[in-house]
PDB file of C-alpha atoms and ligand atoms in Angstrom:
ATOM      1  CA  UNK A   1       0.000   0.000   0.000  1.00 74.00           C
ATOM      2  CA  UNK A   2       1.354   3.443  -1.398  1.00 92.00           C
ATOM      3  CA  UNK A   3       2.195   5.282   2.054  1.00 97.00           C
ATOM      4  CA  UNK A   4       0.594   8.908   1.943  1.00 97.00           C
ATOM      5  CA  UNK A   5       1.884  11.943   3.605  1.00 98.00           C
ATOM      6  CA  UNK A   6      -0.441  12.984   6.541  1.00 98.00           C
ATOM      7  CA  UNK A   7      -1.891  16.227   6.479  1.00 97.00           C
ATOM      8  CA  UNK A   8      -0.137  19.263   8.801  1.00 97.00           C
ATOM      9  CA  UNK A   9      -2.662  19.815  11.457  1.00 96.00           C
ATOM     10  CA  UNK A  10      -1.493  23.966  11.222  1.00 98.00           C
ATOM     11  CA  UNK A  11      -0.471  26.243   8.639  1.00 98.00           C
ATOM     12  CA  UNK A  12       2.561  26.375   7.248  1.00 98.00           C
ATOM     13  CA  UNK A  13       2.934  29.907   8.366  1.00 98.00           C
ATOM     14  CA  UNK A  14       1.825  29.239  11.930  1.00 98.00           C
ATOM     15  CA  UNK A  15       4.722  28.358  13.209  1.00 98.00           C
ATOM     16  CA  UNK A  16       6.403  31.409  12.831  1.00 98.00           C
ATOM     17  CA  UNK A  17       8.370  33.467  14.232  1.00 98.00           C
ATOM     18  CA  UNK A  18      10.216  30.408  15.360  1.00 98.00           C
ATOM     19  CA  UNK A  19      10.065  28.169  12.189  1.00 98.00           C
ATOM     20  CA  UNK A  20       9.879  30.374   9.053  1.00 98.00           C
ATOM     21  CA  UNK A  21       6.836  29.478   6.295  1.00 98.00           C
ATOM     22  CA  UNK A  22       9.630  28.923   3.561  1.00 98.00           C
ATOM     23  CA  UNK A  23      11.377  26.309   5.835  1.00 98.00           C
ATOM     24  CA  UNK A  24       8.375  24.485   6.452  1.00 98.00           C
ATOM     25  CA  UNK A  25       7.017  24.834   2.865  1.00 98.00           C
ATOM     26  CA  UNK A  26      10.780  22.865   1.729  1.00 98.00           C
ATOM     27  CA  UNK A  27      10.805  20.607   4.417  1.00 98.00           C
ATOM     28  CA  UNK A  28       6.989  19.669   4.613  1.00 98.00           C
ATOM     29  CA  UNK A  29       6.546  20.276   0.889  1.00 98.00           C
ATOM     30  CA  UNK A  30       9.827  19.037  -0.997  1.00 98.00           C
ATOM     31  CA  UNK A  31      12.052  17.208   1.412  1.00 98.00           C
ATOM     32  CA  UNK A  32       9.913  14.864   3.276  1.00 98.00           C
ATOM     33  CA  UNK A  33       7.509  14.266  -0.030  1.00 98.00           C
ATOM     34  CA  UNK A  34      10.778  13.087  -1.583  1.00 98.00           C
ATOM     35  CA  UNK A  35      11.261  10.491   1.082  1.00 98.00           C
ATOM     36  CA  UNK A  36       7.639   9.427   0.319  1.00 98.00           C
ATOM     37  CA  UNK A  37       7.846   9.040  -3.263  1.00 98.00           C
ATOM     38  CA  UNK A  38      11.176   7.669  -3.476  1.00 98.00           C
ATOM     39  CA  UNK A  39       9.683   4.693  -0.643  1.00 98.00           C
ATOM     40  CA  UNK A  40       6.851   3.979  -2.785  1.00 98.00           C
ATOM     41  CA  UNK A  41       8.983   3.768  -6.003  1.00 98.00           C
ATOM     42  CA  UNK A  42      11.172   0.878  -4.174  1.00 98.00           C
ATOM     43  CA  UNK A  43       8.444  -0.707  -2.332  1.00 98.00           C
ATOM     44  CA  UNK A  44       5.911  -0.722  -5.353  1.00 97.00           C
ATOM     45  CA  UNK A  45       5.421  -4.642  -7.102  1.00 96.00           C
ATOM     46  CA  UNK A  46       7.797  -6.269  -4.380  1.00 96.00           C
ATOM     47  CA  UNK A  47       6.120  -7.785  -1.331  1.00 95.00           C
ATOM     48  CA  UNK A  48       6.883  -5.111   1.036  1.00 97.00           C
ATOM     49  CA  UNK A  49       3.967  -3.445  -0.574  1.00 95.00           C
ATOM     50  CA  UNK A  50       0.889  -5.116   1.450  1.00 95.00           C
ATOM     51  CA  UNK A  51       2.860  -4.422   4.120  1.00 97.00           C
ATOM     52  CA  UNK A  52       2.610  -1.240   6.916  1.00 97.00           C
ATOM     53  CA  UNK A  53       5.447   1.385   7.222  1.00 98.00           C
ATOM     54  CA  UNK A  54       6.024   0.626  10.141  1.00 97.00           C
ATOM     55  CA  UNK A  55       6.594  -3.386   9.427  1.00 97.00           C
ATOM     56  CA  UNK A  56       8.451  -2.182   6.499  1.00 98.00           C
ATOM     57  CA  UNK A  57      11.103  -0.487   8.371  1.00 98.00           C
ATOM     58  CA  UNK A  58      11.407  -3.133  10.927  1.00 98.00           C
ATOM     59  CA  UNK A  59      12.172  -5.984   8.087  1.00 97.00           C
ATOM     60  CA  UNK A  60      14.954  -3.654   6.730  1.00 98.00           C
ATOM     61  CA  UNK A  61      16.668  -2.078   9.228  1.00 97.00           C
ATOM     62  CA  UNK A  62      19.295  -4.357   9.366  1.00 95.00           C
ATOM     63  CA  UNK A  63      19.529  -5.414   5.678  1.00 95.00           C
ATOM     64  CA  UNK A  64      22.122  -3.911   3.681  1.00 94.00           C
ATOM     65  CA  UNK A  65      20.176  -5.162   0.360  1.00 96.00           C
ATOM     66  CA  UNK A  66      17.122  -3.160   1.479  1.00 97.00           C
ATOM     67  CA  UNK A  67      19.067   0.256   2.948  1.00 98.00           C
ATOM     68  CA  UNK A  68      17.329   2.808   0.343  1.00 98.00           C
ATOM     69  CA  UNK A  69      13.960   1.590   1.413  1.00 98.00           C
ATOM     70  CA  UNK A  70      14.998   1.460   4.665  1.00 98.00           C
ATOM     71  CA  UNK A  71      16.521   4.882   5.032  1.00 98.00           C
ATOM     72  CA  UNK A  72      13.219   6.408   3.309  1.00 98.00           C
ATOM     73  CA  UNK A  73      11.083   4.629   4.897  1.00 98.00           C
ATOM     74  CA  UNK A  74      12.338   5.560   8.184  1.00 98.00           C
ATOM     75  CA  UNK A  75      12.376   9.172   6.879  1.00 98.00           C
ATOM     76  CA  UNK A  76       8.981   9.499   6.074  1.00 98.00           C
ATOM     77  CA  UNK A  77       7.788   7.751   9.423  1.00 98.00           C
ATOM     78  CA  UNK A  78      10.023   9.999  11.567  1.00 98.00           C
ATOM     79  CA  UNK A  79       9.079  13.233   9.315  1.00 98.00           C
ATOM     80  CA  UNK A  80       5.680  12.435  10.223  1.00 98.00           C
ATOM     81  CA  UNK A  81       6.045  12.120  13.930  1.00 98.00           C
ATOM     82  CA  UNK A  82       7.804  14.904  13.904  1.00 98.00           C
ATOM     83  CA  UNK A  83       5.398  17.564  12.291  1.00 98.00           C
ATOM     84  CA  UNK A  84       3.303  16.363  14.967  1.00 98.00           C
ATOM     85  CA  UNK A  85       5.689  17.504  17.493  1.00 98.00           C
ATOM     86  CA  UNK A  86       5.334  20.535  16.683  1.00 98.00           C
ATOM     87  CA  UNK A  87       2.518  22.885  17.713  1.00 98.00           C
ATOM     88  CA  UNK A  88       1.764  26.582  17.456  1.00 98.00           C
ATOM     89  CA  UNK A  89       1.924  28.215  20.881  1.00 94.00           C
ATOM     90  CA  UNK A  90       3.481  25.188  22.178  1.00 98.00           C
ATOM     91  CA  UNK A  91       6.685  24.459  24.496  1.00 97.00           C
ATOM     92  CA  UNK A  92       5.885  25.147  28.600  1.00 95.00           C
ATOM     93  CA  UNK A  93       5.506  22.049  30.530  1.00 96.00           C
ATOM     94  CA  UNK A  94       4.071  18.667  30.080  1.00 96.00           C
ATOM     95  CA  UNK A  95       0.691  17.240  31.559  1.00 95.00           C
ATOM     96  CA  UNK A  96       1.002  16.844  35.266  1.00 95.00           C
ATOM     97  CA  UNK A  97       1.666  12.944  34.883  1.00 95.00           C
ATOM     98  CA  UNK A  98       4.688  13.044  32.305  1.00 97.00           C
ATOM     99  CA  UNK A  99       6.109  15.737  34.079  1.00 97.00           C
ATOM    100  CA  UNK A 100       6.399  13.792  37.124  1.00 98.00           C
ATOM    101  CA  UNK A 101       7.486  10.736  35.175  1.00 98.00           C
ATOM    102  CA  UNK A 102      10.518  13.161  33.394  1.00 98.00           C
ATOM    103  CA  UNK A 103      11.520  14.690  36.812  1.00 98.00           C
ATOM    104  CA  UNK A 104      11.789  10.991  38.478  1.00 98.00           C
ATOM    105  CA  UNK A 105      13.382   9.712  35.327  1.00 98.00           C
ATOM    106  CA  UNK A 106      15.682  13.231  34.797  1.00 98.00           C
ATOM    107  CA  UNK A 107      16.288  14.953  38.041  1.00 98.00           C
ATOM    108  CA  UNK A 108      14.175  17.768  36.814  1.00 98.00           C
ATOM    109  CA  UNK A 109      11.995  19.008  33.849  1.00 98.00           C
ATOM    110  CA  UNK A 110      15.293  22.164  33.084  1.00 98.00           C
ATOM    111  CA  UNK A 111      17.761  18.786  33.482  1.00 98.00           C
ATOM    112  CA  UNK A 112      15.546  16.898  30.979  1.00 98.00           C
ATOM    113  CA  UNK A 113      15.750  19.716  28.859  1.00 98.00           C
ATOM    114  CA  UNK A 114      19.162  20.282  28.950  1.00 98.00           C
ATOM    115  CA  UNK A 115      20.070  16.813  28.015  1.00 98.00           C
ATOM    116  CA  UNK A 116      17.508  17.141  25.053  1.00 98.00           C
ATOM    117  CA  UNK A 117      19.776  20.012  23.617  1.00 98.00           C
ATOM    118  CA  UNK A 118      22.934  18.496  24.445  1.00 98.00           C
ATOM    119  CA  UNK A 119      22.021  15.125  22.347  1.00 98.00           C
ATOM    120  CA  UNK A 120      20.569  17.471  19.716  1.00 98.00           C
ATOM    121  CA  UNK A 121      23.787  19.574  19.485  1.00 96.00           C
ATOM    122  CA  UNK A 122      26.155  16.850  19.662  1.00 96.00           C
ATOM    123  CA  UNK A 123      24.362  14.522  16.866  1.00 96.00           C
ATOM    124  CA  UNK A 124      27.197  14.927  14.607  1.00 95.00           C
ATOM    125  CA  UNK A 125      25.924  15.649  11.079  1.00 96.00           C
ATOM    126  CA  UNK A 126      22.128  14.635  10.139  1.00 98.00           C
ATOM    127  CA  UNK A 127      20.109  12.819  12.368  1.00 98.00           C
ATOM    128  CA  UNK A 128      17.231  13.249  15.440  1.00 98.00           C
ATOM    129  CA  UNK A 129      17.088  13.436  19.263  1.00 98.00           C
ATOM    130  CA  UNK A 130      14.369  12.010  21.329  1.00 98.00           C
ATOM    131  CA  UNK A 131      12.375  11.591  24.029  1.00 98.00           C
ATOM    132  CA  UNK A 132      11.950   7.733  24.447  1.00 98.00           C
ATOM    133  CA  UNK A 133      10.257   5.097  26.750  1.00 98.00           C
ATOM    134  CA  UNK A 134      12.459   2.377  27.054  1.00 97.00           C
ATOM    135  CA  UNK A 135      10.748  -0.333  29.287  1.00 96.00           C
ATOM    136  CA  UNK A 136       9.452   1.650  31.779  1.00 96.00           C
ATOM    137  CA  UNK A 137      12.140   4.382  31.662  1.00 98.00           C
ATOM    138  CA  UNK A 138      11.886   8.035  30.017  1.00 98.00           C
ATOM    139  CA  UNK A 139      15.458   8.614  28.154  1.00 98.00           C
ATOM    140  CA  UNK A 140      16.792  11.191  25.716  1.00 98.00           C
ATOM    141  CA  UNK A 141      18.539   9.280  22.291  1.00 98.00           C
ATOM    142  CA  UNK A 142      20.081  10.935  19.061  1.00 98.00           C
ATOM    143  CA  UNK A 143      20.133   9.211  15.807  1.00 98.00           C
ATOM    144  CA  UNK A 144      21.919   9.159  12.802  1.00 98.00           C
ATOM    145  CA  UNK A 145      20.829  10.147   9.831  1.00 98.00           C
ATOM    146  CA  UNK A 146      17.152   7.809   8.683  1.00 98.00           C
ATOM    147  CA  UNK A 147      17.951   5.794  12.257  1.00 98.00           C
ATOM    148  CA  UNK A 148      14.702   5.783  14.211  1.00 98.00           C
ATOM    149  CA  UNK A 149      14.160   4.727  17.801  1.00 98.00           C
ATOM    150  CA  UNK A 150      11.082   2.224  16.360  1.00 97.00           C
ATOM    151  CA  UNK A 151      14.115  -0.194  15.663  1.00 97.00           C
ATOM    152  CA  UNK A 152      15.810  -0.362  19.148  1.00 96.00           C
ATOM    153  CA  UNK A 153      12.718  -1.518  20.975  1.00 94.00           C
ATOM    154  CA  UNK A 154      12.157   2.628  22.348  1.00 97.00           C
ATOM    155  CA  UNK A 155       8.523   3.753  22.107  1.00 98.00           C
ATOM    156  CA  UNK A 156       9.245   7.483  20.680  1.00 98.00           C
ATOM    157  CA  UNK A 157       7.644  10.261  22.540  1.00 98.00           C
ATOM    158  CA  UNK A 158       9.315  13.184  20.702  1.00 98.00           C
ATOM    159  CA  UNK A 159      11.934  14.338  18.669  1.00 98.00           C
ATOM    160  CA  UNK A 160      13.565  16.989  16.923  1.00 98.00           C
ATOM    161  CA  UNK A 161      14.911  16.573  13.842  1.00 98.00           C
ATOM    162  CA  UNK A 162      18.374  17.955  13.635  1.00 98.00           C
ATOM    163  CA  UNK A 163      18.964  17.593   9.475  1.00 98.00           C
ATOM    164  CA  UNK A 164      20.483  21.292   8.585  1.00 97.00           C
ATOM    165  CA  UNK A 165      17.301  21.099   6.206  1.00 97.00           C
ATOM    166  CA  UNK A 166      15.654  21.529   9.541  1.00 98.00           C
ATOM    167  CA  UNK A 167      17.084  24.661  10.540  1.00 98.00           C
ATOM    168  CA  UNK A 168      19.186  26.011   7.732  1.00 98.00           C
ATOM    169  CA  UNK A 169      17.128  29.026   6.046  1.00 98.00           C
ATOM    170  CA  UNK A 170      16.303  30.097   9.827  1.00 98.00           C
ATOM    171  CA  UNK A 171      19.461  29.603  11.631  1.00 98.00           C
ATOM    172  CA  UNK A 172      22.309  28.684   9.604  1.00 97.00           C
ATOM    173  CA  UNK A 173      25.093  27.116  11.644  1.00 96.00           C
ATOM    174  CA  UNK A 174      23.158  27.888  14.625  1.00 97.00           C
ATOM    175  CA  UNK A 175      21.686  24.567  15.644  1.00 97.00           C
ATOM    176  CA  UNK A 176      21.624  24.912  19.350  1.00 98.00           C
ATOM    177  CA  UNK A 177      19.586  28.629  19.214  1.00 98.00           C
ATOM    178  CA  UNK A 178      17.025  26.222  16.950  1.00 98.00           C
ATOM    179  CA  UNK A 179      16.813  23.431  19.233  1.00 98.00           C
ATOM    180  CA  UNK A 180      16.605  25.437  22.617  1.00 98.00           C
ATOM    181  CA  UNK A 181      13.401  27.819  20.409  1.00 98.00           C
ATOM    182  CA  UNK A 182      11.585  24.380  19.860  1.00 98.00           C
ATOM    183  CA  UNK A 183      11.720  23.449  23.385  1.00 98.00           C
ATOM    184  CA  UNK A 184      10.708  26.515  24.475  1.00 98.00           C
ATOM    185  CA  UNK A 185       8.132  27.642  21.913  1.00 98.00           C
ATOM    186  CA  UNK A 186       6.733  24.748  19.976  1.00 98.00           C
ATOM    187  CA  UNK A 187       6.976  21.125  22.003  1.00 98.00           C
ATOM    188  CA  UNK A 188       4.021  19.830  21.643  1.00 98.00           C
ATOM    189  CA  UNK A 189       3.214  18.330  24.968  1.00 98.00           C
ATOM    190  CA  UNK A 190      -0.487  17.216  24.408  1.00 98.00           C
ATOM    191  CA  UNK A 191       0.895  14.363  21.520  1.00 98.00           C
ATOM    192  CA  UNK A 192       3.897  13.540  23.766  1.00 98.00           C
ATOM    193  CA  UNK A 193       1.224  12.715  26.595  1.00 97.00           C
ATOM    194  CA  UNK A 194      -0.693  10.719  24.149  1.00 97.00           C
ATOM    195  CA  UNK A 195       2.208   8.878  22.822  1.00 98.00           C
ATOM    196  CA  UNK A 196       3.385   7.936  26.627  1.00 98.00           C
ATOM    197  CA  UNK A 197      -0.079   6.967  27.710  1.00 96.00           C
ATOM    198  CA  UNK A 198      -0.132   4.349  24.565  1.00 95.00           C
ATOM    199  CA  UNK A 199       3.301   3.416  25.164  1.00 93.00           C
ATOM    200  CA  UNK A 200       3.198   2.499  28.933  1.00 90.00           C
ATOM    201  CA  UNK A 201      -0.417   0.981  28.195  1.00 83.00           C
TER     202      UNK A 201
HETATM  203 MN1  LIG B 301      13.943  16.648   7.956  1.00 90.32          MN
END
């Protein structure tokens, strides 16, 4: 089944000043529609094809005969999460249960966020950092490149994507100034409570 891009849930203006309309339109519009077709393309007559995304990547992850479907596969899926991490008027503070699950797990909701911009910052070259349940354990993970938590056995709960295609036309060379403005200004807590709910359930 052809995978189709989900719709953004706000406009691609609304995210501004923080994320600009022009990076969204690329990254939304061009970069993560690339990932889409290209998947379909290699997934389209072979058996893969009756098969989910998400089974999809977890069959090729660690097949070096399958890598291009993997590593756009796993680009789409974490594109998608990731729009959805994203929220006008978001950042602030979590629901009242995963905040007190991140300050037993962190030491505190500023040390959580800390080590979120520290893994973001130090992801060298393209990749992701994340919030993760691991068992029954909150922890922050980077990834390289297409890598996606989905394959380690981590339920994600967030990320960031950290690709300069991210960033770029905003902030140049300036990743940590775009990482610390997500935090503060556009987390969206309300899916992350969601997605921790499902994953402890
Ligand atoms: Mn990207």
């Amino acid at each position: 089944m052809a995978y189709q891009q989900p719709a953004l849930l706000y406009a691609e203006n609304a995210l501004e000043p923080f994320i600009s309309a022009k990076t969204l339109g690329f990254h939304y519009g061009k970069h993560h529609v690339a990932y889409i077709t290209n998947y379909n393309n290699l997934v389209a007559g072979t058996p893969f094809d009756s098969l989910t995304l998400e089974e999809v990547i977890a069959l090729t992850a660690t097949d070096a005969q399958k890598v291009g479907i993997f590593n756009n596969g796993a680009q789409a899926w974490n594109h998608s999460f990731y729009w959805n991490c994203l929220t006008p008027n978001g950042g602030g503070n979590p629901g009242e249960e995963l905040e007190a699950k991140i300050i037993r797990d962190f030491g505190g909701f500023d040390k959580f966020k800390d080590e979120l911009k520290t893994a973001a910052a130090t992801q060298f070259g393209s990749g992701w950092a994340w919030l993760v349940l691991e068992g029954e354990t909150l922890k922050v993970v980077k990834t390289a490149n297409a890598q996606t938590p989905l394959t380690s056995g981590q339920k994600p709960i967030l990320t960031i994507d950290v690709w300069e295609h991210a960033y770029y036309l905003d902030y140049q060379n300036r990743r940590p100034d775009y990482v610390a403005t997500v935090i503060d200004n556009l987390l969206n807590w309300d899916f992350a409570e969601k997605n921790f709910k499902k994953g402890r359930a």
